[in-house]
Amino acid sequence: MDTHHLTRMANQIGSFFEAMPDRQEALAGISQHIKRFWEPRMRRELQQYLQHGDGAELSGIVLEALQADDDWKV
Amino acid sequence: MDLNTIHDTDFGTPARVSERMVTLEIDGQQVTVPEGTSLMRAAAEAGTMVPKLCATDSLEPFGSCRLCLVEIEGRRGFPASCTTPAEAGMVVRTQSDKLQSLRKGVMELYISDHPLDCLTCSANGDCELQDMAGVTGLREVRYGLAGENHLDSPKDESNPYFSYDPSKCIVCNRCVRACEETQGTFALTISGRGFDSRVSPGQSEAFMESECVSCGACVDACPTATLQEKSVIQFGQPEHSKITTCAYCGVGCGFKAEMKGNQVVRMTPWKDGKANEGHACVKGRFAWGYATHPDRITKPMIRSKITDPWREVSWEEAIAYAASEFKRLQAKYGKDSIGGITSSRCTNEETYLVQKLIRAGFGNNNVDTCARVCHSPTGYGLGQTYGTSAGTQTFKSIEHSDVILVIGANPTDAHPVFGSRMKKRLREGAKLIVIDPRKIDLINSPHIKADYHLPLKPGTNVAMITALAHVIVTEGLLADDFIAERCEEKSFHDWKDFVAKPENSPEATAEITGVPAEQVRGAARLYATGGNAAIYYGLGVTEHSQGSTMVIGIANLAMATGNIGREGVGVNPLRGQNNVQGSCDMGSFPHELPGYRHISDTTTRQLFEQAWGVELDPEPGLRIPNMFDAALAGSFMGLYCEGEDIVQSDPNTQHVTAALSAMECIVVQDIFLNETAKYAHVFLPGSSFLEKDGTFTNAERRISRVRQVMKPLAKYADWEVTQLLANALGLKMDYTHPSQIMDEIARLTPSFAGVSYEKIDKHGSVQWPCNDDAPDGTQTMHIDGFVRGKGKFFVTQYIASDEKVNRRFPLILTTGRILSQYNVGAQTRRTANSMWHPEDVLEIHPHDAEERGIKDGDSVAVTSRAGETVLHAKVSERMQPGVVYTTFHFPESGANVITTDNSDWATNCPEYKVTAVQVLPVTQPSEWQQSYQRFNQTQLELLEQAGEGKA
């Protein structure tokens, strides 16, 4: 699947949660949203992108959320 | 409840509701009725039908025909029973020699100006004038027919569905009053005076040239053949009927299908239907001819490639071929390489079966529904804040609303029967706030003027809702007690601090929304302090990149002001299609099982595993846009698409068709060769709503029966086709009636635990939740607590869409639908409704048009980053400068060639409402349109080779 499209979707999710005053809640919200709504091949693609790339296409909070939690991974 | 009677009892005047009852005597019989009830109705309830012509129980009494006179002991004269309220202790006589004589005299006058062609009249057998002649014992007409009369008045046949014959008009005013009271259009009047009086649309115009919206309320109200359905004129009076539910919008009107054998003669709105209470619109009442249109495909067909001719085959061969292809694909590409799409146009039972087939038969969760592209943000937003995905009220609740806030919806076009109900409440004095980029009709219609219209720029909803919240918080308008008792404290404080920030004030956001701050402040104050305030919203809320955030913002606002949990208030998504609510309830989304339970929930999953005898995948499946992306990436290769036309309805058409072209097996189940079917390899003929049993669930959570009135034209109802496919794939299904499917749904879904066909038949309809806690269903949600416990606030940061205007694409395109057409138009385009809307046009503001040298009717190219199409321009001040609008009812228009694949952050609901475009005059169709014409022509030829008619 198109990695650029997936990172863009992840950043959109990040933008919603980033406004939360509780940073931990926001981080958990991002990774849990991806776990609960993204089909495994989409998560796998994102996972591979993180493993093999520098994550530059991801916003700071999304990168932090995905690195802080393994639960979303396939 | 008699569900099969042709003629309903007409009580003459509407029922009254009062805690005080009065007892009186009518014809020697004691009768007790609510205070305010007319003598006519009181008599009818006691079984005595007082003669009448101008009265009918859907309209307020008028007192003009003088037939319903009665005698009241101790009173002089002969008062009209329709306008005289029953009083305690009254002694009333409905029949005497004097009354008989008076009534006969009145009838003589009516008949002296009426054609005596009863035997050849289309109303013969259903004419109240004829009935009254019988009841009053009319035996002669002393005045003869030689005097001045209207017998030669010309007919108006301009409306495709009904004729107007003034020679038969008795000037009872019922049609005029129906147009005013029931529909709220005020298109009809009585022109002329005295003997010259006649019903007239507008200023003596033909019906089609007038303001008439062809709802048919006047036809329903007419006691003679003056206003008569052309289908009745053609076929004669029906001889039996069945109650069923409309297959158009999410209002879910109850209808009586009036039949002769297997022939539908007319559809009349069901008086006892709680969603519509006897009203209908031009689609539901009249646009049902598509069901037997020659374009219907009634034979299964297969082909290896979409460049091959279709080949008609037996059901057995088609099902076996589809099953073998799906098995082949899973063997070659993996279990997750196929999936399916359910449709909001199908019944609950059908959508339930499709998701069951995919989860238990395909062995994955790649099931989605067309709600993905309309109300999926409602599911997410209301689920997060309140705990379940549904509107909170009944439609009737609006009768208790003091303030009505309409956001991104156009009820008079898209949900017309509810729109009429809304207009009635507004005429009674409720205040109206409209948040919409366009001047929708509701803003300024007869006897209605919006108190506030906030014409925001498309894509700025969240800035607007947060600014409204800012005013409520900073001006001390919060419902503190409600919040303290009913909502999560931390989430409330987080939200309160957020919205109170200066950058969220109406002054600060005015530049974003384009709406002056004082207007926003006024609207917020009115919503918070005006009494019962109800929010109704549509796809102008959801179809944005921040659709889910906006739904959350709406839910926040209702909680913050305590406008939730009682009649007259609430949050009400106006669902686009007939069964959007139901298709979502039935577990059509890839991440949740029926009843909105996440697929990862082990307890729920085990419940279904036990019932279905298979192990279920705990991971969410692909959503529709993800399916397209996966197809282009080579990992999604087969699709079962029931009743949905993704090629025409989903955004970025060229992306969709590329994805479909990349798949190896597409199975389409539909009543027509729709645009998606032109990319299919297997076509399974579907059945219309007239051909099957089942249920639809409307925007009020109301589950209503769909009843079979004719056998399926292609042999099987849709649920039976899914069952055949399931069995061919090795998933055993042996239902013999959809009621058994509903019984299974009830066993497995707590909010449906008490639902059965028996209960729906008993009550007419049932609103979920329906279980031990609410055995007869639930009218108003969240009365004592939210489904999730305490309501949860979320901060709603406005984030501008990625779809930006610039010098190359300086205008914003927004899309919607119109009264006479319905979504992709597959149904309404095959009816006379196209007389009102024969093509999709581009509405553009005069300033933008002039700047580009565009005149009304010119061909214009609409170009976006995704594609280009050519439409005719309609210069209209309904648009604000900078914004253009079109509908998507015709495939050749290519409205979705222009829309992009930007989508809502939470749900991937497409951002249909914001597309940056340029509009310029041109002289020929776009490249896409030319290519579409060639492709379409080829596909129609390939269809003809299968021996079928044109698509």
GROMACS .gro file of N, CA and C in nm, chain B residues 692-753:
model
  186
  766LYS      N    1  -3.944  -0.820  -0.140
  766LYS     CA    2  -3.886  -0.900  -0.032
  766LYS      C    3  -3.938  -0.858   0.105
  767ASP      N    4  -3.918  -0.946   0.199
  767ASP     CA    5  -3.948  -0.914   0.339
  767ASP      C    6  -3.819  -0.873   0.409
  768GLY      N    7  -3.835  -0.795   0.514
  768GLY     CA    8  -3.720  -0.753   0.590
  768GLY      C    9  -3.754  -0.634   0.677
  769THR      N   10  -3.650  -0.563   0.720
  769THR     CA   11  -3.671  -0.441   0.800
  769THR      C   12  -3.570  -0.335   0.758
  770PHE      N   13  -3.611  -0.209   0.770
  770PHE     CA   14  -3.520  -0.093   0.758
  770PHE      C   15  -3.519  -0.022   0.893
  771THR      N   16  -3.408   0.040   0.925
  771THR     CA   17  -3.401   0.121   1.048
  771THR      C   18  -3.372   0.265   1.009
  772ASN      N   19  -3.459   0.355   1.048
  772ASN     CA   20  -3.444   0.493   1.003
  772ASN      C   21  -3.358   0.576   1.099
  773ALA      N   22  -3.354   0.707   1.075
  773ALA     CA   23  -3.267   0.794   1.153
  773ALA      C   24  -3.312   0.807   1.298
  774GLU      N   25  -3.433   0.762   1.328
  774GLU     CA   26  -3.478   0.765   1.469
  774GLU      C   27  -3.448   0.633   1.540
  775ARG      N   28  -3.373   0.546   1.481
  775ARG     CA   29  -3.352   0.409   1.531
  775ARG      C   30  -3.479   0.325   1.519
  776ARG      N   31  -3.570   0.368   1.435
  776ARG     CA   32  -3.699   0.300   1.423
  776ARG      C   33  -3.690   0.184   1.324
  777ILE      N   34  -3.717   0.065   1.373
  777ILE     CA   35  -3.712  -0.054   1.289
  777ILE      C   36  -3.852  -0.079   1.234
  778SER      N   37  -3.865  -0.075   1.103
  778SER     CA   38  -3.996  -0.090   1.038
  778SER      C   39  -3.992  -0.203   0.939
  779ARG      N   40  -4.104  -0.264   0.917
  779ARG     CA   41  -4.110  -0.378   0.826
  779ARG      C   42  -4.113  -0.336   0.680
  780VAL      N   43  -4.038  -0.411   0.603
  780VAL     CA   44  -4.049  -0.407   0.457
  780VAL      C   45  -4.124  -0.535   0.422
  781ARG      N   46  -4.232  -0.520   0.349
  781ARG     CA   47  -4.315  -0.639   0.322
  781ARG      C   48  -4.321  -0.668   0.172
  782GLN      N   49  -4.308  -0.793   0.142
  782GLN     CA   50  -4.310  -0.835   0.001
  782GLN      C   51  -4.450  -0.814  -0.056
  783VAL      N   52  -4.458  -0.740  -0.165
  783VAL     CA   53  -4.588  -0.723  -0.231
  783VAL      C   54  -4.592  -0.793  -0.367
  784MET      N   55  -4.475  -0.834  -0.415
  784MET     CA   56  -4.470  -0.913  -0.538
  784MET      C   57  -4.350  -1.006  -0.531
  785LYS      N   58  -4.354  -1.111  -0.606
  785LYS     CA   59  -4.243  -1.207  -0.607
  785LYS      C   60  -4.118  -1.143  -0.667
  786PRO      N   61  -4.000  -1.186  -0.625
  786PRO     CA   62  -3.878  -1.132  -0.687
  786PRO      C   63  -3.877  -1.157  -0.838
  787LEU      N   64  -3.849  -1.053  -0.915
  787LEU     CA   65  -3.850  -1.065  -1.061
  787LEU      C   66  -3.744  -1.165  -1.108
  788ALA      N   67  -3.636  -1.175  -1.030
  788ALA     CA   68  -3.527  -1.265  -1.072
  788ALA      C   69  -3.526  -1.394  -0.990
  789LYS      N   70  -3.638  -1.426  -0.927
  789LYS     CA   71  -3.658  -1.550  -0.852
  789LYS      C   72  -3.621  -1.539  -0.704
  790TYR      N   73  -3.508  -1.476  -0.673
  790TYR     CA   74  -3.463  -1.475  -0.534
  790TYR      C   75  -3.461  -1.334  -0.475
  791ALA      N   76  -3.496  -1.326  -0.346
  791ALA     CA   77  -3.472  -1.202  -0.271
  791ALA      C   78  -3.323  -1.194  -0.240
  792ASP      N   79  -3.275  -1.074  -0.210
  792ASP     CA   80  -3.130  -1.056  -0.193
  792ASP      C   81  -3.072  -1.145  -0.082
  793TRP      N   82  -3.148  -1.161   0.027
  793TRP     CA   83  -3.096  -1.243   0.137
  793TRP      C   84  -3.079  -1.388   0.092
  794GLU      N   85  -3.164  -1.430   0.000
  794GLU     CA   86  -3.153  -1.568  -0.049
  794GLU      C   87  -3.029  -1.585  -0.137
  795VAL      N   88  -2.995  -1.480  -0.211
  795VAL     CA   89  -2.877  -1.486  -0.298
  795VAL      C   90  -2.751  -1.496  -0.211
  796THR      N   91  -2.746  -1.414  -0.107
  796THR     CA   92  -2.630  -1.420  -0.016
  796THR      C   93  -2.621  -1.560   0.046
  797GLN      N   94  -2.734  -1.614   0.082
  797GLN     CA   95  -2.736  -1.748   0.142
  797GLN      C   96  -2.683  -1.853   0.043
  798LEU      N   97  -2.723  -1.840  -0.083
  798LEU     CA   98  -2.673  -1.934  -0.184
  798LEU      C   99  -2.521  -1.926  -0.196
  799LEU      N  100  -2.471  -1.802  -0.197
  799LEU     CA  101  -2.326  -1.783  -0.209
  799LEU      C  102  -2.254  -1.838  -0.085
  800ALA      N  103  -2.312  -1.813   0.032
  800ALA     CA  104  -2.251  -1.863   0.156
  800ALA      C  105  -2.242  -2.016   0.152
  801ASN      N  106  -2.351  -2.078   0.114
  801ASN     CA  107  -2.351  -2.225   0.112
  801ASN      C  108  -2.250  -2.279   0.010
  802ALA      N  109  -2.239  -2.208  -0.102
  802ALA     CA  110  -2.141  -2.252  -0.203
  802ALA      C  111  -1.998  -2.237  -0.153
  803LEU      N  112  -1.979  -2.146  -0.059
  803LEU     CA  113  -1.845  -2.127  -0.003
  803LEU      C  114  -1.822  -2.215   0.121
  804GLY      N  115  -1.925  -2.293   0.156
  804GLY     CA  116  -1.909  -2.386   0.268
  804GLY      C  117  -1.958  -2.332   0.401
  805LEU      N  118  -2.017  -2.214   0.401
  805LEU     CA  119  -2.075  -2.161   0.525
  805LEU      C  120  -2.225  -2.193   0.523
  806LYS      N  121  -2.265  -2.283   0.607
  806LYS     CA  122  -2.403  -2.332   0.599
  806LYS      C  123  -2.502  -2.225   0.648
  807MET      N  124  -2.597  -2.195   0.565
  807MET     CA  125  -2.708  -2.106   0.602
  807MET      C  126  -2.836  -2.173   0.555
  808ASP      N  127  -2.936  -2.178   0.643
  808ASP     CA  128  -3.061  -2.242   0.601
  808ASP      C  129  -3.183  -2.165   0.653
  809TYR      N  130  -3.175  -2.034   0.642
  809TYR     CA  131  -3.291  -1.954   0.680
  809TYR      C  132  -3.401  -1.975   0.575
  810THR      N  133  -3.525  -1.978   0.623
  810THR     CA  134  -3.635  -1.988   0.528
  810THR      C  135  -3.717  -1.860   0.523
  811HIS      N  136  -3.689  -1.767   0.615
  811HIS     CA  137  -3.760  -1.639   0.615
  811HIS      C  138  -3.673  -1.536   0.688
  812PRO      N  139  -3.675  -1.411   0.644
  812PRO     CA  140  -3.592  -1.309   0.711
  812PRO      C  141  -3.622  -1.293   0.860
  813SER      N  142  -3.742  -1.332   0.904
  813SER     CA  143  -3.772  -1.320   1.048
  813SER      C  144  -3.676  -1.406   1.129
  814GLN      N  145  -3.629  -1.516   1.070
  814GLN     CA  146  -3.534  -1.601   1.142
  814GLN      C  147  -3.398  -1.532   1.153
  815ILE      N  148  -3.365  -1.452   1.054
  815ILE     CA  149  -3.239  -1.376   1.061
  815ILE      C  150  -3.251  -1.272   1.172
  816MET      N  151  -3.367  -1.204   1.179
  816MET     CA  152  -3.385  -1.105   1.285
  816MET      C  153  -3.381  -1.173   1.423
  817ASP      N  154  -3.436  -1.292   1.432
  817ASP     CA  155  -3.430  -1.363   1.560
  817ASP      C  156  -3.285  -1.389   1.601
  818GLU      N  157  -3.201  -1.421   1.502
  818GLU     CA  158  -3.059  -1.445   1.532
  818GLU      C  159  -2.991  -1.314   1.575
  819ILE      N  160  -3.025  -1.206   1.506
  819ILE     CA  161  -2.970  -1.075   1.543
  819ILE      C  162  -3.008  -1.043   1.687
  820ALA      N  163  -3.134  -1.068   1.722
  820ALA     CA  164  -3.182  -1.038   1.857
  820ALA      C  165  -3.109  -1.123   1.961
  821ARG      N  166  -3.083  -1.248   1.927
  821ARG     CA  167  -3.014  -1.336   2.022
  821ARG      C  168  -2.871  -1.288   2.049
  822LEU      N  169  -2.810  -1.226   1.949
  822LEU     CA  170  -2.667  -1.194   1.959
  822LEU      C  171  -2.639  -1.046   1.988
  823THR      N  172  -2.744  -0.962   1.991
  823THR     CA  173  -2.721  -0.817   2.002
  823THR      C  174  -2.806  -0.759   2.114
  824PRO      N  175  -2.743  -0.717   2.224
  824PRO     CA  176  -2.820  -0.673   2.341
  824PRO      C  177  -2.920  -0.561   2.310
  825SER      N  178  -2.883  -0.465   2.222
  825SER     CA  179  -2.975  -0.354   2.196
  825SER      C  180  -3.094  -0.397   2.110
  826PHE      N  181  -3.086  -0.518   2.051
  826PHE     CA  182  -3.196  -0.571   1.969
  826PHE      C  183  -3.264  -0.691   2.035
  827ALA      N  184  -3.230  -0.718   2.161
  827ALA     CA  185  -3.273  -0.843   2.224
  827ALA      C  186  -3.424  -0.863   2.222
   0.00000   0.00000   0.00000
